[in-house]
Amino acid sequence: IRIPASFCGVVGFKPPYGRVPQLPPFNLDHYCHEGPLARTVDDCRVLENVMAGPHPEDIASLRPKLTIPARLRPVAGMRIACSVDLDGFEVDDEVAAAVRAAAETFRALGATVEEVEIGWSLEAMREAARAHLSIIFGSWIGAILEEHRELLTGYAIEFAEDAVRRKTMGYLQSLEVEGETYGHLAGVLERYELLICPTFAAPALPAATDDYDIDVVFNRALTFPFNMCSRCPVLVVPAARAANGVPIGLQIVGRTFDDLSVFAAAGAFEDVHPWYASNADRPDRPRRTT
């Protein structure tokens, strides 16, 4: 949800785990989230209201259904934490500048915004997330690896092969690191209502790249920490354009299950920086040829 939203200049919402029902078995994997992508925050809100709610086939789906109203609290008075690198990602200058400019927008709206250190260990988190994804996603892909290897991405093959090398104790250790990871984030979110940070360390990757591999996932995507902290809602809004014209997405992270504050902040930001205010801002529509 969040990386495509960032790369494509749209709004994407990763709901907290259980908010949107999913099919077994991945409804039981708390790294997995289904959520909406849309042109605007309000369109994203409307679509989320359709998608969310309990489902009889998903034991993890949350009751009662949360409906996000059209009118939300003002940003004035909010306390917002800001991190341009989540304690150690190598973030491009253009991306860092976009996040700091977003912080200034929220300050102008009346929020208190302060740069923070979270205090977690990225290296331990990367290894824990890799173990989790290899054991679950990799094992799932492994069932078709031999027969369909030529159809799979290098990314999927890496996870499948990694799953074979791992033992189940790696999953237990990943859960221990998850607990420590959220403990650090919770400390920040006790003092602040929201955290803003980049979505991806670079404005984009070339469309034809074959380099989207495990190392890219864990070294360039600032999204996986919030799959680990899966009950935190995260909404991505377009924040700026890089010098080459591609979008840069901002993550707005909320306290556990506090979807409303995330949407309130995103809507207020979009009011100041409307991405699709005119047709000139929209992507070119390919012309049909005859």
Coordinates of N, CA and C in Angstrom, one line a residue, residues 1-2 13-20 22 25-35 60 120-138 155 159 166 170-182 217-218 223-232 234:
I1 N 0.8 -1.2 0.0 CA 0.0 0.0 0.0 C 0.9 1.3 0.0
R2 N 1.8 1.4 1.0 CA 2.5 2.6 1.2 C 3.5 2.9 0.2
F13 N -3.5 3.9 2.7 CA -3.7 3.8 4.2 C -3.5 2.3 4.5
K14 N -2.5 2.1 5.4 CA -2.3 0.8 6.1 C -3.1 0.8 7.4
P15 N -4.2 0.2 7.4 CA -5.0 0.2 8.7 C -4.3 -0.6 9.7
P16 N -4.7 -0.5 11.0 CA -4.2 -1.4 12.0 C -4.6 -2.8 11.8
Y17 N -3.8 -3.7 12.2 CA -4.1 -5.1 12.0 C -5.5 -5.5 12.5
G18 N -6.3 -6.1 11.6 CA -7.6 -6.5 12.0 C -8.7 -5.6 11.5
R19 N -8.4 -4.4 11.1 CA -9.4 -3.4 10.8 C -10.1 -3.8 9.5
V20 N -9.4 -4.3 8.5 CA -9.9 -4.7 7.2 C -9.8 -6.2 7.2
Q22 N -9.4 -10.1 6.0 CA -8.6 -10.8 5.0 C -9.0 -12.3 5.0
P25 N -4.8 -18.0 5.0 CA -4.3 -18.0 6.4 C -3.6 -16.7 6.7
F26 N -3.5 -15.7 5.7 CA -2.8 -14.5 6.0 C -3.5 -13.5 6.8
N27 N -4.8 -13.8 7.1 CA -5.5 -12.9 8.1 C -4.8 -13.1 9.5
L28 N -4.1 -14.2 9.7 CA -3.5 -14.5 11.0 C -2.1 -14.0 11.1
D29 N -1.6 -13.5 10.0 CA -0.2 -12.9 9.9 C -0.3 -11.4 10.2
H30 N 0.1 -10.9 11.3 CA -0.1 -9.5 11.7 C 0.8 -8.6 10.9
Y31 N 1.7 -9.1 10.0 CA 2.4 -8.2 9.1 C 1.5 -7.9 7.9
C32 N 0.4 -8.6 7.7 CA -0.4 -8.4 6.5 C -1.5 -7.5 6.7
H33 N -1.6 -6.5 5.8 CA -2.7 -5.5 6.0 C -3.2 -5.2 4.6
E34 N -4.5 -5.1 4.5 CA -5.2 -4.7 3.2 C -5.8 -3.3 3.5
G35 N -5.7 -2.4 2.5 CA -6.2 -1.1 2.7 C -6.3 -0.4 1.4
A60 N -9.7 -12.6 13.1 CA -8.9 -11.4 13.5 C -9.6 -10.1 13.3
W120 N 15.3 2.5 18.8 CA 15.3 1.1 18.5 C 16.5 0.7 17.7
S121 N 16.7 -0.6 17.5 CA 17.9 -1.1 16.8 C 17.4 -1.6 15.4
L122 N 17.8 -0.8 14.4 CA 17.4 -1.2 13.1 C 18.0 -2.5 12.6
E123 N 19.2 -2.8 13.0 CA 19.8 -4.1 12.6 C 19.0 -5.3 13.1
A124 N 18.7 -5.2 14.4 CA 17.9 -6.3 15.0 C 16.5 -6.4 14.4
M125 N 15.9 -5.2 14.1 CA 14.6 -5.2 13.5 C 14.6 -5.8 12.1
R126 N 15.7 -5.5 11.3 CA 15.8 -6.0 9.9 C 15.9 -7.6 10.0
E127 N 16.7 -8.1 10.9 CA 16.8 -9.5 11.0 C 15.5 -10.2 11.4
A128 N 14.9 -9.6 12.4 CA 13.6 -10.1 12.9 C 12.5 -10.1 11.8
A129 N 12.4 -9.0 11.0 CA 11.4 -8.9 10.0 C 11.7 -9.9 8.9
R130 N 13.0 -10.1 8.6 CA 13.4 -11.0 7.5 C 13.0 -12.4 8.0
A131 N 13.3 -12.8 9.2 CA 12.9 -14.1 9.7 C 11.4 -14.3 9.6
H132 N 10.6 -13.3 10.0 CA 9.2 -13.4 10.0 C 8.7 -13.7 8.6
L133 N 9.2 -12.8 7.6 CA 8.7 -12.9 6.2 C 9.2 -14.2 5.6
S134 N 10.4 -14.6 5.9 CA 10.9 -15.9 5.3 C 10.1 -17.1 5.8
I135 N 9.9 -17.1 7.1 CA 9.2 -18.3 7.6 C 7.7 -18.4 7.1
I136 N 7.1 -17.3 7.0 CA 5.7 -17.3 6.6 C 5.5 -17.1 5.0
F137 N 5.9 -16.0 4.5 CA 5.8 -15.7 3.1 C 6.7 -16.6 2.3
G138 N 7.9 -16.8 2.8 CA 8.9 -17.6 2.0 C 8.4 -19.1 2.0
Y155 N 13.1 -11.3 -5.6 CA 12.6 -11.0 -4.3 C 11.9 -12.2 -3.6
F159 N 13.2 -15.0 -0.5 CA 12.5 -15.4 0.7 C 12.2 -16.9 0.8
R166 N 16.1 -21.6 7.6 CA 15.8 -21.1 8.9 C 15.1 -22.2 9.8
G170 N 13.8 -19.0 15.0 CA 13.9 -17.7 14.4 C 12.6 -16.9 14.5
Y171 N 11.5 -17.5 14.4 CA 10.2 -16.8 14.5 C 10.0 -16.3 16.0
L172 N 10.3 -17.2 16.9 CA 10.2 -16.7 18.3 C 11.1 -15.5 18.6
Q173 N 12.3 -15.6 18.1 CA 13.2 -14.5 18.3 C 12.7 -13.2 17.6
S174 N 12.0 -13.4 16.5 CA 11.5 -12.2 15.8 C 10.4 -11.6 16.6
L175 N 9.6 -12.4 17.3 CA 8.5 -11.9 18.1 C 9.1 -11.1 19.3
E176 N 10.2 -11.6 19.9 CA 10.8 -10.9 21.0 C 11.3 -9.5 20.5
V177 N 11.9 -9.4 19.3 CA 12.4 -8.2 18.8 C 11.2 -7.2 18.5
E178 N 10.1 -7.8 18.0 CA 8.9 -7.0 17.8 C 8.5 -6.3 19.1
G179 N 8.5 -7.1 20.1 CA 8.0 -6.5 21.4 C 8.9 -5.3 21.8
E180 N 10.2 -5.5 21.7 CA 11.2 -4.5 22.0 C 11.0 -3.2 21.1
T181 N 10.8 -3.5 19.8 CA 10.6 -2.5 18.8 C 9.4 -1.6 19.2
Y182 N 8.3 -2.2 19.5 CA 7.1 -1.4 19.8 C 7.3 -0.7 21.1
V217 N 14.2 -3.8 0.4 CA 13.1 -3.8 1.3 C 13.5 -3.3 2.7
F218 N 14.7 -3.8 3.1 CA 15.0 -3.6 4.5 C 16.0 -2.4 4.7
T223 N 9.0 1.3 5.7 CA 7.7 0.8 6.0 C 7.7 -0.4 7.0
F224 N 8.7 -1.3 6.9 CA 8.6 -2.5 7.6 C 8.5 -2.3 9.1
P225 N 9.1 -1.3 9.7 CA 8.9 -1.2 11.2 C 7.5 -1.1 11.6
F226 N 6.6 -0.6 10.7 CA 5.2 -0.4 11.1 C 4.4 -1.6 10.7
N227 N 5.0 -2.5 9.9 CA 4.4 -3.9 9.8 C 4.6 -4.6 11.1
M228 N 5.8 -4.4 11.7 CA 6.1 -5.0 13.0 C 5.2 -4.4 14.1
C229 N 5.1 -3.1 14.1 CA 4.2 -2.4 15.0 C 2.8 -2.4 14.4
S230 N 2.2 -3.5 14.2 CA 1.1 -3.7 13.2 C -0.2 -3.0 13.6
R231 N -0.3 -2.7 14.9 CA -1.6 -2.1 15.3 C -1.6 -0.6 15.2
C232 N -0.5 0.0 14.7 CA -0.4 1.4 14.4 C -0.9 1.7 13.0
V234 N -1.1 3.7 9.6 CA -0.2 4.6 8.9 C -0.8 5.0 7.6

